[in-house]
Amino acid sequence: MPTYYIMDLARTMPETVAAEMPSAEAIAACRWLTEAEFAVYGGEYERTGFQGGLQWYRCRTGGVLLGEFELFAGRTIDVPFLFIGGKSDWGTFQTPGAFERMQTREVCSDFRGAHLVEGAGHWVQQEQPERVTELLLSFLREAEH
């Protein structure tokens, strides 16, 4: 598991994430999050805190909503289903076997494909918007028939 999920005991958060930071050149070349867009995120986090962004982790690890999740145990997803993720997003494989299992009729009875998009990580729709749009439009056209 990557150290940004389970930190080394002797390292601080800044020390841990420093190894994951892109170079100054990579940051300068970034076109998917402009300074103006970044300012919106920064302003909202400053205004509300980062609590909302962390709620998934609290729910996932704290048993919150576990009873509601159990209502769906053993059920299949029975609508047209497409998975799009970034090829560099480790989260896709956070639960071993889940990515492969969702591609079976046992989980998704109308599975239409899984795409791991090159040049994208966790924010695939921001990092590769043209490719995500292309995949979604193709999926919607196919699902229409």
Short mmCIF file of N, CA, C and O in Angstrom, two decimals:
data_model
loop_
_atom_site.label_atom_id
_atom_site.label_comp_id
_atom_site.label_asym_id
_atom_site.label_seq_id
_atom_site.Cartn_x
_atom_site.Cartn_y
_atom_site.Cartn_z
N MET A 1 0.85 -1.17 0.00
CA MET A 1 0.00 0.00 0.00
C MET A 1 0.90 1.24 0.00
O MET A 1 1.88 1.29 0.73
N PRO A 2 0.57 2.23 -0.81
CA PRO A 2 1.42 3.43 -0.90
C PRO A 2 1.52 4.16 0.44
O PRO A 2 0.60 4.14 1.25
N THR A 3 2.65 4.84 0.65
CA THR A 3 2.87 5.54 1.92
C THR A 3 1.95 6.73 2.11
O THR A 3 1.81 7.22 3.22
N TYR A 4 1.29 7.19 1.06
CA TYR A 4 0.33 8.28 1.30
C TYR A 4 -0.96 7.75 1.90
O TYR A 4 -1.81 8.51 2.32
N TYR A 5 -1.13 6.43 1.99
CA TYR A 5 -2.25 5.82 2.71
C TYR A 5 -1.83 5.42 4.12
O TYR A 5 -2.56 5.61 5.07
N ILE A 6 -0.67 4.79 4.23
CA ILE A 6 -0.14 4.39 5.53
C ILE A 6 1.25 4.99 5.64
O ILE A 6 2.20 4.51 5.01
N MET A 7 1.35 6.04 6.42
CA MET A 7 2.61 6.78 6.50
C MET A 7 3.66 6.02 7.30
O MET A 7 3.34 5.26 8.21
N ASP A 8 4.92 6.25 6.94
CA ASP A 8 6.03 5.73 7.73
C ASP A 8 5.99 6.38 9.10
O ASP A 8 5.73 7.59 9.21
N LEU A 9 6.23 5.62 10.14
CA LEU A 9 6.11 6.09 11.51
C LEU A 9 6.97 7.32 11.79
O LEU A 9 6.53 8.24 12.47
N ALA A 10 8.16 7.37 11.25
CA ALA A 10 9.10 8.44 11.58
C ALA A 10 8.98 9.67 10.68
O ALA A 10 9.78 10.59 10.79
N ARG A 11 7.97 9.71 9.78
CA ARG A 11 7.86 10.83 8.84
C ARG A 11 6.58 11.62 9.08
O ARG A 11 5.55 11.06 9.40
N THR A 12 6.67 12.93 8.86
CA THR A 12 5.50 13.80 8.95
C THR A 12 4.71 13.72 7.65
O THR A 12 5.20 13.15 6.66
N MET A 13 3.52 14.29 7.63
CA MET A 13 2.73 14.32 6.38
C MET A 13 3.49 15.03 5.27
O MET A 13 3.60 14.50 4.17
N PRO A 14 4.04 16.24 5.50
CA PRO A 14 4.80 16.88 4.41
C PRO A 14 5.97 16.04 3.91
O PRO A 14 6.23 15.98 2.72
N GLU A 15 6.67 15.37 4.81
CA GLU A 15 7.79 14.52 4.40
C GLU A 15 7.29 13.33 3.58
O GLU A 15 7.94 12.93 2.61
N THR A 16 6.15 12.80 3.94
CA THR A 16 5.59 11.64 3.23
C THR A 16 5.17 12.01 1.82
O THR A 16 5.47 11.30 0.87
N VAL A 17 4.44 13.11 1.67
CA VAL A 17 3.92 13.46 0.35
C VAL A 17 4.96 14.12 -0.55
O VAL A 17 4.76 14.19 -1.76
N ALA A 18 6.06 14.57 0.01
CA ALA A 18 7.10 15.22 -0.80
C ALA A 18 7.56 14.32 -1.94
O ALA A 18 7.80 14.79 -3.06
N ALA A 19 7.67 13.03 -1.69
CA ALA A 19 8.12 12.09 -2.74
C ALA A 19 7.11 11.95 -3.86
O ALA A 19 7.45 11.56 -4.97
N GLU A 20 5.85 12.28 -3.59
CA GLU A 20 4.79 12.16 -4.60
C GLU A 20 4.59 13.46 -5.39
O GLU A 20 3.83 13.47 -6.36
N MET A 21 5.22 14.53 -4.97
CA MET A 21 5.01 15.83 -5.60
C MET A 21 5.59 15.87 -7.01
O MET A 21 6.69 15.38 -7.24
N PRO A 22 4.84 16.45 -7.95
CA PRO A 22 5.39 16.60 -9.30
C PRO A 22 6.49 17.65 -9.32
O PRO A 22 6.58 18.49 -8.43
N SER A 23 7.28 17.61 -10.36
CA SER A 23 8.35 18.60 -10.52
C SER A 23 7.76 19.97 -10.84
O SER A 23 6.59 20.09 -11.23
N ALA A 24 8.58 20.99 -10.71
CA ALA A 24 8.13 22.35 -11.05
C ALA A 24 7.71 22.41 -12.52
O ALA A 24 6.74 23.09 -12.86
N GLU A 25 8.42 21.68 -13.38
CA GLU A 25 8.08 21.66 -14.80
C GLU A 25 6.71 21.01 -15.02
O GLU A 25 5.91 21.48 -15.83
N ALA A 26 6.46 19.92 -14.33
CA ALA A 26 5.16 19.23 -14.47
C ALA A 26 4.03 20.11 -13.97
O ALA A 26 2.95 20.16 -14.57
N ILE A 27 4.27 20.82 -12.88
CA ILE A 27 3.25 21.73 -12.36
C ILE A 27 2.98 22.85 -13.36
O ILE A 27 1.83 23.18 -13.64
N ALA A 28 4.03 23.41 -13.92
CA ALA A 28 3.87 24.51 -14.89
C ALA A 28 3.15 24.04 -16.15
O ALA A 28 2.42 24.81 -16.78
N ALA A 29 3.31 22.77 -16.51
CA ALA A 29 2.69 22.23 -17.72
C ALA A 29 1.24 21.79 -17.49
O ALA A 29 0.54 21.46 -18.45
N CYS A 30 0.79 21.79 -16.25
CA CYS A 30 -0.56 21.33 -15.93
C CYS A 30 -1.60 22.25 -16.59
O CYS A 30 -1.57 23.45 -16.41
N ARG A 31 -2.51 21.63 -17.35
CA ARG A 31 -3.54 22.41 -18.04
C ARG A 31 -4.94 22.05 -17.56
O ARG A 31 -5.91 22.63 -17.99
N TRP A 32 -5.07 21.08 -16.69
CA TRP A 32 -6.40 20.62 -16.30
C TRP A 32 -6.95 21.34 -15.08
O TRP A 32 -8.12 21.20 -14.78
N LEU A 33 -6.15 22.10 -14.36
CA LEU A 33 -6.64 22.86 -13.22
C LEU A 33 -5.97 24.23 -13.26
O LEU A 33 -4.83 24.39 -12.85
N THR A 34 -6.70 25.21 -13.78
CA THR A 34 -6.15 26.55 -13.91
C THR A 34 -6.02 27.20 -12.54
O THR A 34 -6.63 26.75 -11.56
N GLU A 35 -5.28 28.28 -12.48
CA GLU A 35 -5.14 29.02 -11.22
C GLU A 35 -6.51 29.50 -10.72
O GLU A 35 -6.79 29.46 -9.53
N ALA A 36 -7.37 29.95 -11.64
CA ALA A 36 -8.70 30.42 -11.25
C ALA A 36 -9.53 29.27 -10.67
O ALA A 36 -10.22 29.44 -9.66
N GLU A 37 -9.47 28.09 -11.31
CA GLU A 37 -10.20 26.93 -10.79
C GLU A 37 -9.63 26.50 -9.45
O GLU A 37 -10.38 26.18 -8.51
N PHE A 38 -8.32 26.50 -9.35
CA PHE A 38 -7.67 26.13 -8.09
C PHE A 38 -8.09 27.08 -6.98
O PHE A 38 -8.31 26.65 -5.83
N ALA A 39 -8.24 28.36 -7.30
CA ALA A 39 -8.65 29.35 -6.29
C ALA A 39 -10.05 29.05 -5.76
O ALA A 39 -10.34 29.29 -4.58
N VAL A 40 -10.93 28.52 -6.61
CA VAL A 40 -12.28 28.14 -6.15
C VAL A 40 -12.17 27.04 -5.10
O VAL A 40 -12.78 27.13 -4.03
N TYR A 41 -11.41 25.99 -5.40
CA TYR A 41 -11.22 24.91 -4.43
C TYR A 41 -10.59 25.44 -3.14
O TYR A 41 -11.05 25.14 -2.04
N GLY A 42 -9.53 26.20 -3.29
CA GLY A 42 -8.85 26.74 -2.11
C GLY A 42 -9.76 27.61 -1.27
O GLY A 42 -9.77 27.51 -0.04
N GLY A 43 -10.57 28.44 -1.93
CA GLY A 43 -11.50 29.30 -1.20
C GLY A 43 -12.55 28.51 -0.45
O GLY A 43 -12.90 28.84 0.69
N GLU A 44 -13.06 27.46 -1.06
CA GLU A 44 -14.08 26.64 -0.39
C GLU A 44 -13.49 25.86 0.78
O GLU A 44 -14.11 25.76 1.83
N TYR A 45 -12.28 25.32 0.60
CA TYR A 45 -11.65 24.61 1.72
C TYR A 45 -11.34 25.58 2.85
O TYR A 45 -11.47 25.25 4.02
N GLU A 46 -10.93 26.79 2.50
CA GLU A 46 -10.67 27.80 3.53
C GLU A 46 -11.96 28.18 4.26
O GLU A 46 -11.98 28.33 5.47
N ARG A 47 -13.05 28.28 3.52
CA ARG A 47 -14.34 28.67 4.09
C ARG A 47 -14.96 27.56 4.93
O ARG A 47 -15.49 27.81 6.01
N THR A 48 -14.89 26.32 4.47
CA THR A 48 -15.62 25.23 5.12
C THR A 48 -14.73 24.21 5.81
O THR A 48 -15.23 23.35 6.52
N GLY A 49 -13.43 24.28 5.58
CA GLY A 49 -12.54 23.24 6.10
C GLY A 49 -12.50 22.08 5.14
O GLY A 49 -13.19 22.05 4.13
N PHE A 50 -11.69 21.09 5.45
CA PHE A 50 -11.52 19.95 4.57
C PHE A 50 -12.35 18.76 5.02
O PHE A 50 -12.24 17.67 4.50
N GLN A 51 -13.23 18.96 6.00
CA GLN A 51 -14.00 17.86 6.58
C GLN A 51 -14.80 17.09 5.53
O GLN A 51 -14.81 15.86 5.53
N GLY A 52 -15.47 17.78 4.62
CA GLY A 52 -16.28 17.10 3.62
C GLY A 52 -15.48 16.15 2.76
O GLY A 52 -15.93 15.05 2.43
N GLY A 53 -14.27 16.54 2.42
CA GLY A 53 -13.41 15.70 1.61
C GLY A 53 -12.95 14.45 2.33
O GLY A 53 -12.50 13.48 1.70
N LEU A 54 -13.05 14.45 3.64
CA LEU A 54 -12.60 13.30 4.42
C LEU A 54 -13.74 12.40 4.88
O LEU A 54 -13.49 11.34 5.46
N GLN A 55 -14.98 12.76 4.64
CA GLN A 55 -16.12 11.99 5.15
C GLN A 55 -16.16 10.57 4.61
O GLN A 55 -16.56 9.65 5.31
N TRP A 56 -15.76 10.37 3.34
CA TRP A 56 -15.77 9.01 2.79
C TRP A 56 -14.92 8.09 3.65
O TRP A 56 -15.30 6.95 3.93
N TYR A 57 -13.75 8.57 4.07
CA TYR A 57 -12.85 7.74 4.86
C TYR A 57 -13.47 7.42 6.22
O TYR A 57 -13.36 6.29 6.71
N ARG A 58 -14.15 8.38 6.83
CA ARG A 58 -14.82 8.14 8.10
C ARG A 58 -15.91 7.10 7.91
O ARG A 58 -16.03 6.15 8.69
N CYS A 59 -16.70 7.24 6.87
CA CYS A 59 -17.78 6.29 6.61
C CYS A 59 -17.24 4.91 6.28
O CYS A 59 -17.77 3.90 6.73
N ARG A 60 -16.18 4.86 5.51
CA ARG A 60 -15.62 3.58 5.06
C ARG A 60 -14.96 2.81 6.19
O ARG A 60 -15.07 1.60 6.27
N THR A 61 -14.28 3.52 7.08
CA THR A 61 -13.52 2.83 8.12
C THR A 61 -14.24 2.80 9.46
O THR A 61 -13.87 2.01 10.33
N GLY A 62 -15.26 3.62 9.64
CA GLY A 62 -15.92 3.71 10.93
C GLY A 62 -17.22 2.94 11.03
O GLY A 62 -17.89 2.97 12.06
N GLY A 63 -17.62 2.25 9.97
CA GLY A 63 -18.85 1.47 10.02
C GLY A 63 -20.11 2.30 9.85
O GLY A 63 -21.21 1.76 9.96
N VAL A 64 -19.96 3.59 9.59
CA VAL A 64 -21.12 4.45 9.37
C VAL A 64 -21.85 3.95 8.12
O VAL A 64 -21.22 3.61 7.12
N LEU A 65 -23.15 3.85 8.17
CA LEU A 65 -24.01 3.41 7.08
C LEU A 65 -23.86 1.92 6.75
O LEU A 65 -24.38 1.46 5.74
N LEU A 66 -23.16 1.17 7.58
CA LEU A 66 -22.95 -0.25 7.29
C LEU A 66 -24.27 -0.99 7.10
O LEU A 66 -24.41 -1.80 6.19
N GLY A 67 -25.25 -0.69 7.94
CA GLY A 67 -26.56 -1.34 7.82
C GLY A 67 -27.21 -1.05 6.48
O GLY A 67 -27.78 -1.94 5.85
N GLU A 68 -27.10 0.20 6.02
CA GLU A 68 -27.66 0.56 4.72
C GLU A 68 -26.93 -0.14 3.58
O GLU A 68 -27.55 -0.59 2.63
N PHE A 69 -25.62 -0.27 3.70
CA PHE A 69 -24.86 -0.97 2.68
C PHE A 69 -25.27 -2.44 2.60
O PHE A 69 -25.33 -3.02 1.53
N GLU A 70 -25.55 -3.04 3.74
CA GLU A 70 -25.93 -4.45 3.79
C GLU A 70 -27.23 -4.72 3.06
O GLU A 70 -27.48 -5.84 2.61
N LEU A 71 -28.08 -3.70 2.92
CA LEU A 71 -29.33 -3.87 2.16
C LEU A 71 -29.06 -4.30 0.72
O LEU A 71 -29.89 -4.92 0.08
N PHE A 72 -27.89 -3.95 0.22
CA PHE A 72 -27.56 -4.23 -1.17
C PHE A 72 -26.64 -5.44 -1.33
O PHE A 72 -26.25 -5.77 -2.45
N ALA A 73 -26.31 -6.11 -0.25
CA ALA A 73 -25.43 -7.28 -0.32
C ALA A 73 -26.06 -8.35 -1.21
O ALA A 73 -27.23 -8.66 -1.10
N GLY A 74 -25.27 -8.86 -2.12
CA GLY A 74 -25.73 -9.91 -3.01
C GLY A 74 -26.55 -9.43 -4.19
O GLY A 74 -26.94 -10.23 -5.03
N ARG A 75 -26.81 -8.14 -4.28
CA ARG A 75 -27.57 -7.59 -5.39
C ARG A 75 -26.65 -7.29 -6.55
O ARG A 75 -25.46 -7.09 -6.39
N THR A 76 -27.21 -7.25 -7.74
CA THR A 76 -26.43 -6.88 -8.92
C THR A 76 -26.84 -5.48 -9.37
O THR A 76 -27.92 -5.00 -9.04
N ILE A 77 -25.96 -4.86 -10.13
CA ILE A 77 -26.28 -3.59 -10.79
C ILE A 77 -26.88 -3.98 -12.13
O ILE A 77 -26.21 -4.62 -12.94
N ASP A 78 -28.14 -3.62 -12.34
CA ASP A 78 -28.88 -4.12 -13.50
C ASP A 78 -29.23 -3.04 -14.53
O ASP A 78 -30.21 -3.17 -15.26
N VAL A 79 -28.45 -2.01 -14.58
CA VAL A 79 -28.59 -0.97 -15.60
C VAL A 79 -27.28 -0.95 -16.38
O VAL A 79 -26.26 -1.46 -15.91
N PRO A 80 -27.26 -0.37 -17.57
CA PRO A 80 -26.00 -0.28 -18.30
C PRO A 80 -24.92 0.36 -17.42
O PRO A 80 -25.16 1.39 -16.79
N PHE A 81 -23.76 -0.27 -17.37
CA PHE A 81 -22.71 0.13 -16.44
C PHE A 81 -21.38 0.25 -17.17
O PHE A 81 -20.99 -0.64 -17.91
N LEU A 82 -20.71 1.38 -16.96
CA LEU A 82 -19.40 1.65 -17.54
C LEU A 82 -18.49 2.17 -16.45
O LEU A 82 -18.89 3.03 -15.67
N PHE A 83 -17.27 1.66 -16.38
CA PHE A 83 -16.29 2.15 -15.42
C PHE A 83 -15.22 2.93 -16.17
O PHE A 83 -14.65 2.43 -17.14
N ILE A 84 -14.96 4.16 -15.69
CA ILE A 84 -13.88 4.98 -16.24
C ILE A 84 -13.03 5.43 -15.06
O ILE A 84 -13.54 6.02 -14.10
N GLY A 85 -11.74 5.14 -15.13
CA GLY A 85 -10.81 5.55 -14.09
C GLY A 85 -9.50 5.97 -14.71
O GLY A 85 -9.23 5.69 -15.88
N GLY A 86 -8.68 6.63 -13.92
CA GLY A 86 -7.35 7.01 -14.38
C GLY A 86 -6.39 5.85 -14.21
O GLY A 86 -6.42 5.16 -13.19
N LYS A 87 -5.56 5.62 -15.19
CA LYS A 87 -4.61 4.50 -15.13
C LYS A 87 -3.64 4.66 -13.95
O LYS A 87 -3.16 3.67 -13.40
N SER A 88 -3.39 5.89 -13.54
CA SER A 88 -2.46 6.13 -12.44
C SER A 88 -3.16 6.26 -11.09
O SER A 88 -2.54 6.65 -10.11
N ASP A 89 -4.44 5.94 -11.02
CA ASP A 89 -5.18 6.02 -9.75
C ASP A 89 -5.09 4.68 -9.04
O ASP A 89 -5.74 3.72 -9.42
N TRP A 90 -4.29 4.63 -7.99
CA TRP A 90 -4.12 3.40 -7.24
C TRP A 90 -5.44 2.98 -6.58
O TRP A 90 -5.67 1.80 -6.32
N GLY A 91 -6.33 3.93 -6.32
CA GLY A 91 -7.60 3.64 -5.66
C GLY A 91 -8.43 2.60 -6.37
O GLY A 91 -9.23 1.89 -5.75
N THR A 92 -8.28 2.48 -7.68
CA THR A 92 -9.02 1.47 -8.45
C THR A 92 -8.75 0.06 -7.91
O THR A 92 -9.62 -0.80 -7.95
N PHE A 93 -7.57 -0.15 -7.38
CA PHE A 93 -7.17 -1.48 -6.92
C PHE A 93 -7.06 -1.54 -5.39
O PHE A 93 -6.44 -2.44 -4.85
N GLN A 94 -7.68 -0.57 -4.71
CA GLN A 94 -7.60 -0.51 -3.25
C GLN A 94 -8.21 -1.74 -2.60
O GLN A 94 -7.73 -2.21 -1.57
N THR A 95 -9.28 -2.25 -3.17
CA THR A 95 -9.88 -3.49 -2.68
C THR A 95 -9.51 -4.59 -3.67
O THR A 95 -10.06 -4.64 -4.77
N PRO A 96 -8.55 -5.43 -3.31
CA PRO A 96 -8.07 -6.44 -4.25
C PRO A 96 -9.20 -7.29 -4.84
O PRO A 96 -10.06 -7.79 -4.13
N GLY A 97 -9.19 -7.39 -6.17
CA GLY A 97 -10.17 -8.20 -6.89
C GLY A 97 -11.46 -7.49 -7.24
O GLY A 97 -12.21 -7.98 -8.09
N ALA A 98 -11.74 -6.34 -6.65
CA ALA A 98 -13.01 -5.65 -6.90
C ALA A 98 -13.11 -5.16 -8.34
O ALA A 98 -14.18 -5.27 -8.96
N PHE A 99 -12.02 -4.64 -8.89
CA PHE A 99 -12.03 -4.14 -10.27
C PHE A 99 -12.37 -5.28 -11.24
O PHE A 99 -13.19 -5.12 -12.13
N GLU A 100 -11.76 -6.42 -11.04
CA GLU A 100 -12.02 -7.57 -11.90
C GLU A 100 -13.44 -8.11 -11.67
O GLU A 100 -14.14 -8.46 -12.62
N ARG A 101 -13.85 -8.17 -10.43
CA ARG A 101 -15.16 -8.75 -10.11
C ARG A 101 -16.31 -7.92 -10.67
O ARG A 101 -17.32 -8.47 -11.10
N MET A 102 -16.17 -6.59 -10.68
CA MET A 102 -17.27 -5.75 -11.17
C MET A 102 -17.53 -5.99 -12.65
O MET A 102 -18.59 -5.68 -13.16
N GLN A 103 -16.56 -6.58 -13.34
CA GLN A 103 -16.70 -6.81 -14.77
C GLN A 103 -17.40 -8.13 -15.09
O GLN A 103 -17.49 -8.52 -16.25
N THR A 104 -17.92 -8.79 -14.06
CA THR A 104 -18.61 -10.06 -14.26
C THR A 104 -20.12 -9.85 -14.15
O THR A 104 -20.59 -8.89 -13.53
N ARG A 105 -20.87 -10.74 -14.72
CA ARG A 105 -22.34 -10.71 -14.63
C ARG A 105 -22.81 -10.89 -13.19
O ARG A 105 -23.92 -10.52 -12.85
N GLU A 106 -21.96 -11.47 -12.38
CA GLU A 106 -22.28 -11.68 -10.96
C GLU A 106 -22.48 -10.34 -10.24
O GLU A 106 -23.21 -10.26 -9.26
N VAL A 107 -21.83 -9.29 -10.74
CA VAL A 107 -21.92 -7.98 -10.10
C VAL A 107 -22.72 -7.01 -10.97
O VAL A 107 -23.63 -6.33 -10.48
N CYS A 108 -22.39 -6.92 -12.24
CA CYS A 108 -23.04 -5.98 -13.16
C CYS A 108 -23.64 -6.78 -14.32
O CYS A 108 -22.91 -7.24 -15.20
N SER A 109 -24.96 -6.91 -14.33
CA SER A 109 -25.59 -7.75 -15.35
C SER A 109 -25.55 -7.13 -16.74
O SER A 109 -25.73 -7.82 -17.73
N ASP A 110 -25.31 -5.82 -16.83
CA ASP A 110 -25.24 -5.14 -18.12
C ASP A 110 -23.94 -4.34 -18.22
O ASP A 110 -23.94 -3.15 -18.51
N PHE A 111 -22.84 -5.02 -17.96
CA PHE A 111 -21.52 -4.38 -17.96
C PHE A 111 -21.13 -3.99 -19.38
O PHE A 111 -21.18 -4.81 -20.28
N ARG A 112 -20.74 -2.73 -19.58
CA ARG A 112 -20.42 -2.22 -20.91
C ARG A 112 -18.94 -1.90 -21.11
O ARG A 112 -18.55 -1.49 -22.19
N GLY A 113 -18.13 -2.03 -20.08
CA GLY A 113 -16.70 -1.82 -20.28
C GLY A 113 -16.02 -1.15 -19.11
O GLY A 113 -16.66 -0.51 -18.28
N ALA A 114 -14.70 -1.33 -19.08
CA ALA A 114 -13.84 -0.69 -18.08
C ALA A 114 -12.70 -0.02 -18.83
O ALA A 114 -12.05 -0.65 -19.67
N HIS A 115 -12.48 1.23 -18.54
CA HIS A 115 -11.43 1.99 -19.21
C HIS A 115 -10.53 2.64 -18.16
O HIS A 115 -11.02 3.38 -17.31
N LEU A 116 -9.25 2.35 -18.24
CA LEU A 116 -8.26 3.02 -17.40
C LEU A 116 -7.52 3.98 -18.32
O LEU A 116 -6.74 3.58 -19.17
N VAL A 117 -7.80 5.24 -18.15
CA VAL A 117 -7.36 6.29 -19.07
C VAL A 117 -5.90 6.68 -18.81
O VAL A 117 -5.52 7.02 -17.68
N GLU A 118 -5.11 6.61 -19.88
CA GLU A 118 -3.70 7.02 -19.82
C GLU A 118 -3.61 8.50 -19.45
O GLU A 118 -4.45 9.30 -19.84
N GLY A 119 -2.57 8.85 -18.71
CA GLY A 119 -2.31 10.25 -18.39
C GLY A 119 -3.27 10.82 -17.36
O GLY A 119 -3.44 12.04 -17.27
N ALA A 120 -3.92 9.94 -16.59
CA ALA A 120 -4.86 10.42 -15.57
C ALA A 120 -4.71 9.61 -14.30
O ALA A 120 -4.36 8.43 -14.33
N GLY A 121 -5.02 10.27 -13.20
CA GLY A 121 -5.02 9.63 -11.90
C GLY A 121 -6.42 9.68 -11.31
O GLY A 121 -7.39 9.35 -11.99
N HIS A 122 -6.51 10.15 -10.09
CA HIS A 122 -7.77 10.12 -9.34
C HIS A 122 -8.81 11.09 -9.91
O HIS A 122 -10.00 10.85 -9.77
N TRP A 123 -8.40 12.14 -10.53
CA TRP A 123 -9.33 13.14 -11.07
C TRP A 123 -9.42 12.99 -12.58
O TRP A 123 -9.24 13.94 -13.34
N VAL A 124 -9.74 11.82 -13.05
CA VAL A 124 -9.71 11.49 -14.47
C VAL A 124 -10.53 12.48 -15.30
O VAL A 124 -10.13 12.88 -16.39
N GLN A 125 -11.69 12.90 -14.82
CA GLN A 125 -12.54 13.80 -15.61
C GLN A 125 -11.93 15.19 -15.75
O GLN A 125 -12.20 15.88 -16.73
N GLN A 126 -11.10 15.61 -14.82
CA GLN A 126 -10.41 16.89 -14.96
C GLN A 126 -9.11 16.73 -15.73
O GLN A 126 -8.72 17.60 -16.49
N GLU A 127 -8.42 15.63 -15.52
CA GLU A 127 -7.12 15.42 -16.13
C GLU A 127 -7.19 15.07 -17.61
O GLU A 127 -6.30 15.44 -18.38
N GLN A 128 -8.22 14.34 -18.00
CA GLN A 128 -8.38 13.92 -19.41
C GLN A 128 -9.84 14.12 -19.83
O GLN A 128 -10.54 13.16 -20.19
N PRO A 129 -10.35 15.37 -19.81
CA PRO A 129 -11.77 15.61 -20.07
C PRO A 129 -12.21 15.18 -21.47
O PRO A 129 -13.33 14.67 -21.63
N GLU A 130 -11.36 15.34 -22.47
CA GLU A 130 -11.75 14.96 -23.83
C GLU A 130 -11.96 13.45 -23.94
O GLU A 130 -12.94 12.99 -24.51
N ARG A 131 -11.04 12.68 -23.36
CA ARG A 131 -11.16 11.21 -23.43
C ARG A 131 -12.38 10.72 -22.63
O ARG A 131 -13.11 9.84 -23.10
N VAL A 132 -12.60 11.30 -21.46
CA VAL A 132 -13.75 10.91 -20.65
C VAL A 132 -15.05 11.24 -21.38
O VAL A 132 -15.97 10.42 -21.44
N THR A 133 -15.11 12.41 -21.99
CA THR A 133 -16.30 12.79 -22.75
C THR A 133 -16.54 11.83 -23.91
O THR A 133 -17.67 11.39 -24.15
N GLU A 134 -15.47 11.49 -24.63
CA GLU A 134 -15.56 10.54 -25.74
C GLU A 134 -16.11 9.19 -25.27
O GLU A 134 -17.01 8.62 -25.89
N LEU A 135 -15.59 8.69 -24.16
CA LEU A 135 -16.06 7.40 -23.62
C LEU A 135 -17.51 7.47 -23.17
O LEU A 135 -18.30 6.56 -23.42
N LEU A 136 -17.88 8.58 -22.51
CA LEU A 136 -19.27 8.73 -22.04
C LEU A 136 -20.25 8.84 -23.20
O LEU A 136 -21.31 8.20 -23.18
N LEU A 137 -19.91 9.62 -24.20
CA LEU A 137 -20.81 9.77 -25.35
C LEU A 137 -20.99 8.44 -26.08
O LEU A 137 -22.11 8.08 -26.47
N SER A 138 -19.91 7.71 -26.24
CA SER A 138 -20.00 6.38 -26.88
C SER A 138 -20.88 5.45 -26.05
O SER A 138 -21.75 4.75 -26.60
N PHE A 139 -20.69 5.44 -24.74
CA PHE A 139 -21.49 4.62 -23.84
C PHE A 139 -22.97 5.00 -23.94
O PHE A 139 -23.85 4.13 -24.05
N LEU A 140 -23.28 6.29 -23.92
CA LEU A 140 -24.67 6.74 -23.97
C LEU A 140 -25.33 6.38 -25.29
O LEU A 140 -26.48 5.97 -25.32
N ARG A 141 -24.57 6.53 -26.38
CA ARG A 141 -25.13 6.14 -27.69
C ARG A 141 -25.44 4.63 -27.72
O ARG A 141 -26.48 4.22 -28.20
N GLU A 142 -24.52 3.83 -27.21
CA GLU A 142 -24.70 2.37 -27.19
C GLU A 142 -25.85 1.98 -26.26
O GLU A 142 -26.65 1.10 -26.58
N ALA A 143 -25.94 2.60 -25.10
CA ALA A 143 -26.97 2.25 -24.12
C ALA A 143 -28.36 2.64 -24.59
O ALA A 143 -29.35 2.07 -24.15
N GLU A 144 -28.42 3.58 -25.50
CA GLU A 144 -29.68 4.07 -26.05
C GLU A 144 -30.39 2.99 -26.86
O GLU A 144 -31.59 3.01 -27.03
N HIS A 145 -29.62 2.06 -27.39
CA HIS A 145 -30.20 1.05 -28.30
C HIS A 145 -30.54 -0.21 -27.58
O HIS A 145 -30.06 -0.78 -26.78
#
